[in-house]
Structures are given as structure tokens and as C-alpha cells.
């Protein structure tokens, strides 16, 4: 609906125009009627109208000045001048300003007025259509250019195959710029809760948020859990902290960012490597935005106060594996963590020693393929505290399995089959890994490893595939709304369901329904 205003200092003319046409039924809303240009401008300055019908000669502010201000403020406004026979020079001045047309007061009829207004409406509709098409063309061009540069940056950083020799670096790389490596905190836990595709969906939403709030720059996934940003150094800290806050409030995720800087395309790889090293501070200092490298990872050799790892492992093996001291192993694990904290070893070295810890404790008692799965989990630890929690969970799970005399492989297969039956009966409702593990009386960690060994999938990915299959079935049922399909297949969040469905099937739920009908 278009908005219209009427301005005339003669009440008879003003109210006569207002009452002569049924504006609402013709797609117009009367925004106001005013006695002079100044009164009208007080409204139009804050809330422009689409069509302005104004007298020329008025006190305080005349129609020509009002027209000039209105078109300066909102150039798409259509102005119709109302004049007398002897006002032609004023009308000519108005036409030069860009008014749409004019009407003579002595011959003013409702039919001619309405026809002129409809003419203005048709012009507005055509201009809006052209503006929309132009915007779509411009947006499409910018999107194509953006994607070319994103692909070129990936190749320049060797994040994807292909040569960047023919690629023209964006102008941003010729000025002081920053490369920010952003990782999602707690990514492994999020994937365990929501499936392996969840982080990639999050990265896409983070990328969208970046482009919605950043005037200049690029953002693209640079790994399974990482988004890489390229943006100007000016206002860098404010931009990064604003983005981190937006992601936290809007997507409910915490992130860690490491920042490197450069001044030319040749500095790009070095800036990225610096950003990755800066992000490494998270292992010791927790999530945040970091601009400096961790510093020296190799302090002097430890003194007598720092125990040797092998001595700690020997004691751990006695307490944890044999159950000789049910609580003593926790103290020894704390001693291991304290040792790593004091030595300040490189994180990868610490993760390797954590894997050696599990191998030493349980390498002779469990299937090595299960231990290798646990090693991968330890290698993904994000902080020292996170590593400690993983170690504690793995030691508890293995110790419990040893004490309870674990079943042979055939028995384990039977337990997983029992869990699969439980999942099949409950996957359309809220279902957690802990519930499935409890059903077969296993620790969550041990069940998770066995489930993947026998099915080839993580627990939550297995459940999601069942839910997507159920959703496909429900989408063929006439009359069901998309949110009802989501709920009926076990998804509580219809927005997440729609994005995940498209990611896994290549089409939206609506498109799938249309193809299936």
C-alpha cells in the first residue's frame, strides 16, 4: 500500500481532495493533510510518503520549497502540484525540480485526480521493480566476485587444490589487513550432541553473520571446525569482539580467534600461520581473541619437583587398572596434569603423552582399534582442562570394563544389537547417548567406541539418519506442515531440521515433498 499526503492552505480544497477519493480501496493510505509546507515537512522529514499532492502558493513554506526538500530527502516520491491558471511559471519551476504532474484547481475533478494518482502508482511500481532487479543483479555480481576471491584465497593458502597463479588478489591485500583464524569451542561435544554436519552448518551461519555486519572483508571455512576471516586492520579489535558477541548471543556458541597481520599478498601465508599460533594460546588460557603468539614452549629442563611421566604411569596402572585404590588414580591424574602445566610443553606433545598414558594403562586389556578411536578424541582436546576431563572419562570407562569382566566380541555385538533395537523404538523422541549406554549397562565412553566399531557410525549420526528417513516418509503424507514433520521425526528445531535435511539430501523439505507428490 502506498502512502499519500495532501497539503493546501485552503481548508475547502484540502478536505475536498481528501474526501473526493476512497483512497483505501485504491491501495493508498492517507498519511496526513496539512495547511502549509512547514507542517507537512515535519512529518515527511521523518516518514517520507510515496505521493505528495501540494498547493504551490502557501504561507510559511510554499509548495516548491516543500517539493525541493521532499525530493532531496526521498527522490522516489511522486509530487503532484495543485495550481491556478496564473501559476504556470511556478508549475514550470516545479517540473524542473522533478514533479510528476500538475492539476488546475478550477477543473479539479475526482476522476482526473484518481487517474493521475494511479499514473504515479504505476511509475512507482515500475521503479521499484527496476530497483529490485538492479539490486538482484548487483548482489549476484558481488556474490560471484566474493566467491571467486574466497576460492582464490583458499588456493593461495593451500587450503584447497589448484593454482592461484591466474587469480587477481583483492585490493584488500594491498593494504594493512588481518587474517583471523576462528574456531568453534567445544566442537567435538557439539558434534556428539547434534551430529557430524552440525559444525559445518554453524560455520555457514557464522559466515552469513560476518557478511551482514562487515562492510569489507572475506570469510570462508578453512577446516572442519574453523572459519578464516580476512578484514582490514582498521577497527579490527572492535569488529572481532562484536562478531564473537553476535555468535555467542545469536548462535549460542563460543569461539576462539587467533590473529595475524600483513600488508601485501606475499604476507598472506605468514599472517595465517601467525594467527594459528596465536590461537594456540587457548590450550593454556582458554577461549578468547589472541593477537600474540604463545611465546617459548620450551622452558628449562624440569627440576626434581616435577615427577617423571613413567613413574606416574606405573602408579596409575596399579590404582586404575587393578582397582587397588579406587580414588587414588584421580590424585595421580591430577599429578600428570600438574606436570604438564609446569613443563609448559607444546600442546601436541602433551596430547601425545596423554595417548601414551591410555596405551600404557590399557593397551593389553582392550582392542587396539578402540584405543585408536580414543587417541583421536585426545588429539582434539582444546585446553589442558578439556584434556584432563577426557582422560578421566576414558580411564573410568576402561577401569569399569575391566572390573566387570567385559564380554567377548560376540557378546559385545549382542549388546550393540540390543542398543540398536532400543534406538529404533525411541529415535523419534528425545534420545541421548547416555540413555542408550545405560540401556545396555555400559559406560558412555566405552559404548560410544563399541557402537562406532560395529556400525561404522557415531551414535548421533546413526540417529540422525533414522530421523531423516522418517522425515522423508512423513513428507509424503498430505496436509502435514513442515514443523509437524520435524517434530514427528524427532527434530525439536524446525530451522535446524530444514538446514540439515537440505545438507543431507540436496533439497529442502518443501522441494522433496513437491518431487514426491
Short mmCIF file of C-alpha atoms in Angstrom, two decimals:
data_model
loop_
_atom_site.label_atom_id
_atom_site.label_comp_id
_atom_site.label_asym_id
_atom_site.label_seq_id
_atom_site.Cartn_x
_atom_site.Cartn_y
_atom_site.Cartn_z
CA UNK A 1 0.00 0.00 0.00
CA UNK A 2 1.31 3.43 -0.98
CA UNK A 3 1.29 6.44 1.39
CA UNK A 4 -0.13 9.81 0.32
CA UNK A 5 -0.12 13.32 1.86
CA UNK A 6 -2.24 16.39 0.94
CA UNK A 7 -1.02 19.97 1.52
CA UNK A 8 -3.12 23.09 0.87
CA UNK A 9 -3.73 26.23 2.92
CA UNK A 10 -7.39 26.40 1.82
CA UNK A 11 -9.43 24.02 4.04
CA UNK A 12 -12.12 23.58 1.39
CA UNK A 13 -9.55 22.38 -1.18
CA UNK A 14 -7.56 20.35 1.36
CA UNK A 15 -10.51 18.47 2.82
CA UNK A 16 -12.24 18.30 -0.55
CA UNK A 17 -9.29 16.40 -2.05
CA UNK A 18 -9.11 14.17 0.99
CA UNK A 19 -12.80 13.21 0.77
CA UNK A 20 -13.13 13.02 -3.02
CA UNK A 21 -11.50 9.61 -3.42
CA UNK A 22 -11.77 6.33 -1.49
CA UNK A 23 -8.02 6.04 -1.01
CA UNK A 24 -8.01 2.72 0.91
CA UNK A 25 -9.90 0.81 -1.79
CA UNK A 26 -7.40 2.10 -4.36
CA UNK A 27 -4.34 0.86 -2.48
CA UNK A 28 -3.42 4.12 -0.76
CA UNK A 29 -3.16 5.21 2.85
CA UNK A 30 -3.70 8.89 3.69
CA UNK A 31 -0.73 9.76 5.89
CA UNK A 32 -1.96 13.30 6.67
CA UNK A 33 -3.45 16.61 5.49
CA UNK A 34 -1.55 19.86 6.18
CA UNK A 35 -2.18 23.61 5.95
CA UNK A 36 1.32 24.57 4.78
CA UNK A 37 4.65 23.14 3.68
CA UNK A 38 6.30 23.51 7.09
CA UNK A 39 3.66 21.35 8.80
CA UNK A 40 3.98 18.73 6.07
CA UNK A 41 7.80 18.73 6.19
CA UNK A 42 7.80 17.98 9.92
CA UNK A 43 6.19 14.64 9.02
CA UNK A 44 7.92 13.97 5.71
CA UNK A 45 11.40 14.51 7.13
CA UNK A 46 10.88 11.54 9.46
CA UNK A 47 8.46 9.47 7.38
CA UNK A 48 8.53 10.07 3.59
CA UNK A 49 5.39 9.43 1.56
CA UNK A 50 5.11 7.90 -1.89
CA UNK A 51 2.75 10.52 -3.38
CA UNK A 52 2.59 14.19 -2.34
CA UNK A 53 -0.29 16.40 -3.54
CA UNK A 54 0.57 20.02 -2.71
CA UNK A 55 -0.61 23.52 -3.47
CA UNK A 56 2.04 25.91 -4.80
CA UNK A 57 1.31 29.17 -3.02
CA UNK A 58 1.10 28.77 0.77
CA UNK A 59 2.26 30.74 3.83
CA UNK A 60 5.30 29.74 5.99
CA UNK A 61 6.65 27.30 3.38
CA UNK A 62 5.33 27.16 -0.20
CA UNK A 63 4.82 24.07 -2.35
CA UNK A 64 8.01 24.50 -4.38
CA UNK A 65 10.25 24.55 -1.30
CA UNK A 66 8.39 21.56 0.13
CA UNK A 67 8.85 19.75 -3.20
CA UNK A 68 12.58 20.53 -3.23
CA UNK A 69 13.06 19.20 0.30
CA UNK A 70 10.85 16.14 -0.25
CA UNK A 71 12.66 15.05 -3.44
CA UNK A 72 16.05 15.76 -1.92
CA UNK A 73 15.16 13.57 1.02
CA UNK A 74 13.35 10.81 -0.89
CA UNK A 75 13.89 11.02 -4.64
CA UNK A 76 11.27 8.36 -5.49
CA UNK A 77 8.40 10.49 -4.09
CA UNK A 78 5.91 11.47 -6.79
CA UNK A 79 4.75 15.12 -6.45
CA UNK A 80 1.52 16.45 -7.95
CA UNK A 81 1.21 20.25 -7.89
CA UNK A 82 -2.19 21.89 -7.48
CA UNK A 83 -2.22 25.33 -9.16
CA UNK A 84 -4.35 28.14 -10.56
CA UNK A 85 -4.31 29.35 -14.17
CA UNK A 86 -1.90 32.18 -13.38
CA UNK A 87 0.65 29.92 -11.63
CA UNK A 88 2.19 28.49 -14.80
CA UNK A 89 5.69 29.89 -14.12
CA UNK A 90 5.60 28.15 -10.75
CA UNK A 91 4.46 24.94 -12.38
CA UNK A 92 7.37 25.20 -14.85
CA UNK A 93 9.77 25.62 -11.89
CA UNK A 94 8.18 22.57 -10.27
CA UNK A 95 8.63 20.47 -13.40
CA UNK A 96 12.32 21.36 -13.38
CA UNK A 97 12.51 20.12 -9.81
CA UNK A 98 11.11 16.78 -10.94
CA UNK A 99 7.39 16.85 -10.08
CA UNK A 100 5.31 14.10 -11.69
CA UNK A 101 2.44 16.29 -12.95
CA UNK A 102 0.05 19.11 -12.03
CA UNK A 103 -3.67 19.81 -11.65
CA UNK A 104 -5.61 23.02 -12.08
CA UNK A 105 -7.89 23.93 -9.17
CA UNK A 106 -10.76 25.29 -11.34
CA UNK A 107 -11.02 21.99 -13.26
CA UNK A 108 -10.17 19.60 -10.41
CA UNK A 109 -12.39 16.51 -10.62
CA UNK A 110 -12.14 13.29 -8.52
CA UNK A 111 -11.83 11.13 -11.65
CA UNK A 112 -8.92 13.12 -13.11
CA UNK A 113 -7.24 13.27 -9.70
CA UNK A 114 -7.54 9.49 -9.22
CA UNK A 115 -6.24 8.79 -12.72
CA UNK A 116 -3.21 10.99 -12.11
CA UNK A 117 -2.56 9.31 -8.76
CA UNK A 118 -2.82 5.86 -10.39
CA UNK A 119 -0.35 7.01 -13.03
CA UNK A 120 2.05 7.87 -10.20
CA UNK A 121 1.43 4.46 -8.61
CA UNK A 122 2.28 2.72 -11.88
CA UNK A 123 5.51 4.72 -12.11
CA UNK A 124 6.36 3.80 -8.51
CA UNK A 125 5.69 0.13 -9.19
CA UNK A 126 7.89 0.13 -12.29
CA UNK A 127 10.70 1.99 -10.50
CA UNK A 128 10.57 -0.43 -7.56
CA UNK A 129 10.66 -3.36 -9.95
CA UNK A 130 13.69 -1.91 -11.73
CA UNK A 131 15.38 -1.16 -8.41
CA UNK A 132 14.77 -4.73 -7.25
CA UNK A 133 16.15 -6.17 -10.48
CA UNK A 134 19.18 -3.89 -10.28
CA UNK A 135 19.79 -4.89 -6.68
CA UNK A 136 19.47 -8.57 -7.56
CA UNK A 137 21.93 -8.12 -10.43
CA UNK A 138 24.36 -6.19 -8.22
CA UNK A 139 24.03 -8.69 -5.38
CA UNK A 140 24.56 -11.57 -7.80
CA UNK A 141 27.67 -9.91 -9.22
CA UNK A 142 29.08 -9.20 -5.77
CA UNK A 143 28.32 -12.77 -4.65
CA UNK A 144 30.11 -14.22 -7.69
CA UNK A 145 33.07 -11.89 -7.12
CA UNK A 146 33.14 -12.76 -3.43
CA UNK A 147 33.14 -16.49 -4.14
CA UNK A 148 35.93 -16.10 -6.70
CA UNK A 149 38.03 -14.31 -4.12
CA UNK A 150 37.20 -16.84 -1.41
CA UNK A 151 38.30 -19.67 -3.71
CA UNK A 152 41.45 -17.75 -4.68
CA UNK A 153 42.32 -17.13 -1.03
CA UNK A 154 41.87 -20.82 -0.22
CA UNK A 155 44.23 -21.80 -3.02
CA UNK A 156 46.73 -19.10 -2.06
CA UNK A 157 46.76 -20.51 1.47
CA UNK A 158 46.96 -24.07 0.09
CA UNK A 159 43.67 -24.95 1.79
CA UNK A 160 42.32 -26.50 -1.42
CA UNK A 161 43.94 -27.87 -4.60
CA UNK A 162 44.50 -25.76 -7.67
CA UNK A 163 46.78 -22.97 -8.76
CA UNK A 164 46.19 -19.35 -7.79
CA UNK A 165 48.58 -18.07 -10.48
CA UNK A 166 45.75 -16.61 -12.60
CA UNK A 167 43.91 -15.20 -9.62
CA UNK A 168 43.95 -11.43 -9.09
CA UNK A 169 44.21 -10.80 -5.32
CA UNK A 170 41.55 -8.42 -3.96
CA UNK A 171 42.51 -4.83 -3.25
CA UNK A 172 42.26 -5.52 0.48
CA UNK A 173 45.53 -7.47 0.33
CA UNK A 174 47.36 -4.35 -0.86
CA UNK A 175 46.51 -2.52 2.39
CA UNK A 176 47.16 -3.33 6.07
CA UNK A 177 44.93 -6.37 6.67
CA UNK A 178 44.38 -9.07 9.28
CA UNK A 179 43.88 -12.82 8.95
CA UNK A 180 41.78 -14.24 11.79
CA UNK A 181 41.56 -18.00 12.38
CA UNK A 182 38.27 -18.60 14.24
CA UNK A 183 37.49 -21.99 15.79
CA UNK A 184 34.27 -23.19 17.43
CA UNK A 185 34.85 -24.01 21.09
CA UNK A 186 33.67 -27.43 22.22
CA UNK A 187 33.24 -28.60 18.61
CA UNK A 188 33.67 -32.30 19.42
CA UNK A 189 30.96 -32.18 22.09
CA UNK A 190 28.61 -30.29 19.76
CA UNK A 191 29.11 -32.92 17.06
CA UNK A 192 28.45 -35.68 19.57
CA UNK A 193 25.19 -33.98 20.57
CA UNK A 194 23.98 -32.86 17.13
CA UNK A 195 25.82 -34.89 14.50
CA UNK A 196 28.90 -34.52 12.30
CA UNK A 197 27.24 -31.96 9.98
CA UNK A 198 26.32 -29.58 12.78
CA UNK A 199 29.59 -27.63 12.83
CA UNK A 200 29.57 -27.11 9.06
CA UNK A 201 26.06 -25.63 9.38
CA UNK A 202 27.28 -23.39 12.19
CA UNK A 203 30.23 -22.20 10.09
CA UNK A 204 27.83 -21.24 7.30
CA UNK A 205 25.71 -19.21 9.74
CA UNK A 206 28.85 -17.58 11.16
CA UNK A 207 29.91 -16.69 7.61
CA UNK A 208 26.48 -15.13 6.93
CA UNK A 209 26.72 -13.10 10.14
CA UNK A 210 30.19 -11.84 9.15
CA UNK A 211 28.95 -10.55 5.79
CA UNK A 212 25.86 -8.97 7.37
CA UNK A 213 27.88 -6.82 9.81
CA UNK A 214 31.19 -6.29 7.97
CA UNK A 215 31.43 -3.77 5.14
CA UNK A 216 34.73 -5.09 3.75
CA UNK A 217 36.38 -8.48 4.02
CA UNK A 218 36.03 -12.21 3.34
CA UNK A 219 35.04 -15.23 5.39
CA UNK A 220 35.16 -18.94 4.48
CA UNK A 221 35.57 -22.35 6.18
CA UNK A 222 39.23 -23.29 6.49
CA UNK A 223 38.86 -26.69 8.15
CA UNK A 224 36.28 -28.92 9.87
CA UNK A 225 35.89 -26.55 12.84
CA UNK A 226 37.44 -23.30 11.61
CA UNK A 227 36.33 -20.13 9.85
CA UNK A 228 39.00 -17.89 8.33
CA UNK A 229 38.40 -14.14 8.17
CA UNK A 230 40.25 -11.57 6.07
CA UNK A 231 39.47 -7.98 7.04
CA UNK A 232 41.08 -4.52 7.28
CA UNK A 233 43.24 -3.72 10.31
CA UNK A 234 41.27 -0.53 10.96
CA UNK A 235 38.80 -1.15 13.78
CA UNK A 236 39.97 -4.77 13.96
CA UNK A 237 39.53 -5.35 17.70
CA UNK A 238 36.04 -3.88 17.74
CA UNK A 239 34.94 -5.93 14.72
CA UNK A 240 36.25 -9.21 16.10
CA UNK A 241 34.77 -8.73 19.56
CA UNK A 242 31.43 -7.69 18.04
CA UNK A 243 31.36 -10.79 15.85
CA UNK A 244 32.27 -13.02 18.80
CA UNK A 245 29.45 -11.47 20.82
CA UNK A 246 26.97 -11.85 17.95
CA UNK A 247 27.87 -15.52 17.50
CA UNK A 248 27.52 -16.09 21.23
CA UNK A 249 24.15 -14.35 21.52
CA UNK A 250 22.67 -15.39 18.18
CA UNK A 251 24.03 -18.92 17.67
CA UNK A 252 24.77 -19.76 21.31
CA UNK A 253 28.37 -20.75 20.54
CA UNK A 254 31.70 -19.69 21.97
CA UNK A 255 34.65 -19.11 19.66
CA UNK A 256 38.40 -18.58 19.86
CA UNK A 257 40.25 -16.35 17.40
CA UNK A 258 43.95 -16.05 16.59
CA UNK A 259 45.02 -13.01 14.57
CA UNK A 260 47.93 -12.40 12.21
CA UNK A 261 48.54 -9.30 10.10
CA UNK A 262 50.01 -8.45 6.70
CA UNK A 263 50.40 -5.63 4.19
CA UNK A 264 50.67 -7.43 0.83
CA UNK A 265 49.59 -10.69 -0.88
CA UNK A 266 53.05 -12.12 -0.20
CA UNK A 267 52.42 -11.89 3.57
CA UNK A 268 49.18 -13.90 3.46
CA UNK A 269 50.52 -17.35 4.39
CA UNK A 270 52.74 -15.97 7.11
CA UNK A 271 49.86 -13.96 8.60
CA UNK A 272 47.65 -17.07 8.63
CA UNK A 273 50.35 -19.18 10.27
CA UNK A 274 50.83 -16.49 12.91
CA UNK A 275 47.08 -16.44 13.55
CA UNK A 276 47.03 -20.21 14.06
CA UNK A 277 49.93 -20.00 16.53
CA UNK A 278 48.21 -17.16 18.39
CA UNK A 279 45.04 -19.28 18.63
CA UNK A 280 47.19 -21.97 20.25
CA UNK A 281 47.16 -19.90 23.44
CA UNK A 282 43.67 -21.29 24.00
CA UNK A 283 45.19 -24.56 25.25
CA UNK A 284 46.61 -22.73 28.28
CA UNK A 285 44.45 -19.63 28.61
CA UNK A 286 41.01 -20.75 27.40
CA UNK A 287 38.71 -19.24 24.73
CA UNK A 288 39.23 -15.63 23.61
CA UNK A 289 40.71 -13.36 20.93
CA UNK A 290 44.52 -13.52 20.74
CA UNK A 291 46.92 -11.29 18.84
CA UNK A 292 50.24 -12.61 20.14
CA UNK A 293 51.98 -15.94 19.79
CA UNK A 294 52.17 -18.25 22.82
CA UNK A 295 55.83 -17.49 23.29
CA UNK A 296 58.52 -20.00 24.24
CA UNK A 297 57.09 -23.50 24.61
CA UNK A 298 60.40 -24.90 25.79
CA UNK A 299 61.37 -23.74 29.28
CA UNK A 300 64.50 -25.07 31.01
CA UNK A 301 64.67 -28.74 31.94
CA UNK A 302 62.39 -29.56 34.91
CA UNK A 303 63.89 -29.87 38.37
CA UNK A 304 63.27 -32.63 40.93
CA UNK A 305 59.87 -31.14 41.82
CA UNK A 306 58.38 -32.36 38.52
CA UNK A 307 57.79 -36.14 38.56
CA UNK A 308 58.70 -38.30 35.59
CA UNK A 309 55.80 -39.47 33.43
CA UNK A 310 56.74 -43.16 33.57
CA UNK A 311 56.71 -43.18 37.38
CA UNK A 312 53.25 -41.64 37.40
CA UNK A 313 52.00 -44.15 34.83
CA UNK A 314 53.28 -47.08 36.84
CA UNK A 315 51.35 -45.91 39.88
CA UNK A 316 48.30 -45.11 37.76
CA UNK A 317 48.32 -48.61 36.32
CA UNK A 318 48.20 -50.10 39.81
CA UNK A 319 45.40 -47.87 41.08
CA UNK A 320 43.22 -47.51 37.97
CA UNK A 321 43.54 -50.91 36.29
CA UNK A 322 43.55 -53.18 39.31
CA UNK A 323 41.14 -51.10 41.36
CA UNK A 324 43.56 -51.29 44.28
CA UNK A 325 42.85 -47.70 45.23
CA UNK A 326 39.53 -46.51 43.69
CA UNK A 327 40.19 -42.83 44.41
CA UNK A 328 43.98 -42.74 44.27
CA UNK A 329 44.13 -42.70 40.48
CA UNK A 330 42.36 -39.32 40.41
CA UNK A 331 45.12 -37.81 42.51
CA UNK A 332 47.73 -39.34 40.22
CA UNK A 333 45.93 -38.00 37.15
CA UNK A 334 45.98 -34.55 38.76
CA UNK A 335 49.71 -35.02 39.23
CA UNK A 336 50.09 -35.75 35.48
CA UNK A 337 48.15 -32.59 34.61
CA UNK A 338 50.21 -30.58 37.07
CA UNK A 339 53.38 -31.93 35.48
CA UNK A 340 52.25 -30.78 32.01
CA UNK A 341 51.24 -27.42 33.43
CA UNK A 342 54.67 -26.86 34.99
CA UNK A 343 56.65 -28.08 31.99
CA UNK A 344 54.59 -25.94 29.59
CA UNK A 345 55.22 -28.40 26.79
CA UNK A 346 53.80 -27.79 23.29
CA UNK A 347 50.12 -28.87 23.23
CA UNK A 348 50.72 -31.57 20.59
CA UNK A 349 53.46 -33.07 22.76
CA UNK A 350 51.09 -33.13 25.73
CA UNK A 351 48.33 -34.75 23.67
CA UNK A 352 50.81 -37.40 22.53
CA UNK A 353 51.78 -38.14 26.13
CA UNK A 354 48.07 -38.42 27.00
CA UNK A 355 47.70 -41.08 24.30
CA UNK A 356 50.75 -42.88 25.70
CA UNK A 357 49.04 -42.80 29.10
CA UNK A 358 45.96 -44.67 27.85
CA UNK A 359 48.11 -47.07 25.81
CA UNK A 360 50.30 -47.89 28.83
CA UNK A 361 47.34 -48.40 31.14
CA UNK A 362 45.02 -50.40 28.90
CA UNK A 363 46.90 -51.45 25.75
CA UNK A 364 46.99 -55.11 26.82
CA UNK A 365 43.39 -55.28 28.01
CA UNK A 366 41.36 -53.77 25.14
CA UNK A 367 41.02 -53.89 21.39
CA UNK A 368 43.61 -51.54 19.90
CA UNK A 369 41.08 -50.23 17.37
CA UNK A 370 39.01 -48.91 20.28
CA UNK A 371 42.08 -47.27 21.79
CA UNK A 372 42.90 -45.60 18.47
CA UNK A 373 39.43 -44.03 18.48
CA UNK A 374 40.17 -42.66 21.94
CA UNK A 375 43.53 -41.34 20.78
CA UNK A 376 41.74 -39.29 18.11
CA UNK A 377 39.50 -37.86 20.82
CA UNK A 378 42.52 -36.87 22.92
CA UNK A 379 44.22 -35.28 19.90
CA UNK A 380 41.21 -32.97 19.51
CA UNK A 381 41.36 -31.68 23.09
CA UNK A 382 41.15 -27.88 23.07
CA UNK A 383 42.51 -26.95 26.50
CA UNK A 384 44.50 -28.67 29.22
CA UNK A 385 41.35 -28.84 31.36
CA UNK A 386 39.48 -30.44 28.46
CA UNK A 387 42.27 -32.99 28.04
CA UNK A 388 42.04 -33.79 31.76
CA UNK A 389 38.28 -34.42 31.53
CA UNK A 390 38.76 -36.72 28.52
CA UNK A 391 41.48 -38.69 30.28
CA UNK A 392 39.36 -39.07 33.40
CA UNK A 393 36.37 -40.27 31.37
CA UNK A 394 38.46 -42.77 29.40
CA UNK A 395 40.24 -44.16 32.46
CA UNK A 396 36.94 -44.57 34.32
CA UNK A 397 35.33 -46.31 31.35
CA UNK A 398 38.20 -48.76 30.84
CA UNK A 399 38.60 -49.45 34.55
CA UNK A 400 34.87 -50.19 34.87
CA UNK A 401 35.00 -52.52 31.87
CA UNK A 402 37.98 -54.45 33.30
CA UNK A 403 36.50 -54.80 36.79
CA UNK A 404 33.16 -56.04 35.38
CA UNK A 405 34.92 -58.63 33.15
CA UNK A 406 33.92 -57.37 29.73
CA UNK A 407 32.20 -59.76 27.34
CA UNK A 408 34.00 -61.20 24.31
CA UNK A 409 33.43 -59.66 20.92
CA UNK A 410 30.33 -61.81 20.26
CA UNK A 411 28.74 -60.60 23.49
CA UNK A 412 29.61 -57.02 22.67
CA UNK A 413 27.89 -57.43 19.30
CA UNK A 414 24.76 -58.67 21.07
CA UNK A 415 24.76 -55.63 23.36
CA UNK A 416 25.09 -53.24 20.43
CA UNK A 417 22.24 -55.04 18.65
CA UNK A 418 20.17 -54.57 21.80
CA UNK A 419 21.07 -50.87 21.78
CA UNK A 420 20.07 -50.61 18.10
CA UNK A 421 16.65 -52.05 18.92
CA UNK A 422 16.31 -49.50 21.74
CA UNK A 423 17.24 -46.67 19.36
CA UNK A 424 14.75 -47.88 16.73
CA UNK A 425 11.96 -47.76 19.32
CA UNK A 426 12.87 -44.29 20.65
CA UNK A 427 14.61 -42.19 17.97
CA UNK A 428 11.55 -40.01 17.26
CA UNK A 429 11.68 -38.78 20.86
CA UNK A 430 14.48 -37.08 22.80
CA UNK A 431 17.29 -39.63 22.91
CA UNK A 432 20.81 -39.26 24.28
CA UNK A 433 23.98 -41.29 24.12
CA UNK A 434 23.83 -41.72 27.89
CA UNK A 435 20.34 -43.25 27.69
CA UNK A 436 21.46 -45.79 25.11
CA UNK A 437 24.60 -46.67 27.11
CA UNK A 438 22.56 -47.08 30.30
CA UNK A 439 20.15 -49.39 28.50
CA UNK A 440 22.96 -51.92 27.88
CA UNK A 441 24.75 -51.14 31.19
CA UNK A 442 27.93 -49.70 29.68
CA UNK A 443 29.87 -46.56 30.38
CA UNK A 444 29.05 -43.83 27.88
CA UNK A 445 32.61 -43.64 26.58
CA UNK A 446 33.01 -47.40 26.08
CA UNK A 447 29.57 -47.72 24.48
CA UNK A 448 30.39 -44.89 22.08
CA UNK A 449 33.54 -46.66 20.91
CA UNK A 450 31.87 -50.07 20.54
CA UNK A 451 28.90 -48.58 18.71
CA UNK A 452 31.14 -46.99 16.11
CA UNK A 453 33.18 -50.16 15.78
CA UNK A 454 30.17 -52.34 14.98
CA UNK A 455 28.04 -49.85 13.00
CA UNK A 456 30.70 -47.68 11.36
CA UNK A 457 28.89 -44.54 12.55
CA UNK A 458 28.83 -42.29 15.58
CA UNK A 459 25.73 -42.71 17.74
CA UNK A 460 24.17 -39.34 16.91
CA UNK A 461 24.86 -39.66 13.16
CA UNK A 462 23.13 -43.05 13.24
CA UNK A 463 20.11 -41.50 14.99
CA UNK A 464 20.02 -38.55 12.57
CA UNK A 465 19.95 -40.85 9.54
CA UNK A 466 16.96 -42.66 11.03
CA UNK A 467 15.24 -39.32 11.65
CA UNK A 468 15.90 -38.06 8.12
CA UNK A 469 14.50 -41.33 6.69
CA UNK A 470 11.40 -40.87 8.87
CA UNK A 471 11.08 -37.25 7.71
CA UNK A 472 11.14 -38.38 4.06
CA UNK A 473 8.30 -40.76 4.86
CA UNK A 474 6.26 -38.08 6.63
CA UNK A 475 6.78 -35.57 3.82
CA UNK A 476 4.67 -37.79 1.58
CA UNK A 477 1.73 -37.54 3.98
CA UNK A 478 -0.72 -34.90 2.64
CA UNK A 479 -1.54 -31.99 4.93
CA UNK A 480 1.41 -32.27 7.33
CA UNK A 481 3.18 -28.96 7.92
CA UNK A 482 6.99 -28.84 7.89
CA UNK A 483 7.20 -28.19 11.65
CA UNK A 484 4.94 -31.25 12.19
CA UNK A 485 7.27 -33.35 10.04
CA UNK A 486 10.24 -32.10 12.09
CA UNK A 487 8.55 -32.94 15.38
CA UNK A 488 7.29 -36.30 14.13
CA UNK A 489 10.76 -37.40 13.06
CA UNK A 490 12.49 -36.38 16.28
CA UNK A 491 13.77 -32.87 15.49
CA UNK A 492 12.83 -30.22 18.03
CA UNK A 493 14.13 -27.28 15.99
CA UNK A 494 12.43 -26.88 12.60
CA UNK A 495 15.07 -24.41 11.35
CA UNK A 496 17.90 -26.85 12.12
CA UNK A 497 15.85 -29.70 10.62
CA UNK A 498 15.36 -27.80 7.34
CA UNK A 499 19.05 -26.91 7.00
CA UNK A 500 20.20 -30.43 7.92
CA UNK A 501 17.68 -32.04 5.55
CA UNK A 502 18.95 -29.92 2.65
CA UNK A 503 22.57 -30.64 3.58
CA UNK A 504 21.97 -34.39 3.58
CA UNK A 505 19.55 -34.73 0.66
CA UNK A 506 20.46 -31.79 -1.58
CA UNK A 507 16.97 -30.29 -1.45
CA UNK A 508 14.74 -28.57 1.10
CA UNK A 509 11.84 -30.43 2.77
CA UNK A 510 9.37 -28.46 0.61
CA UNK A 511 11.26 -29.33 -2.58
CA UNK A 512 11.42 -33.00 -1.55
CA UNK A 513 7.66 -33.01 -0.94
CA UNK A 514 6.96 -31.44 -4.34
CA UNK A 515 9.11 -34.03 -6.10
CA UNK A 516 7.50 -36.91 -4.21
CA UNK A 517 3.89 -35.93 -4.86
#
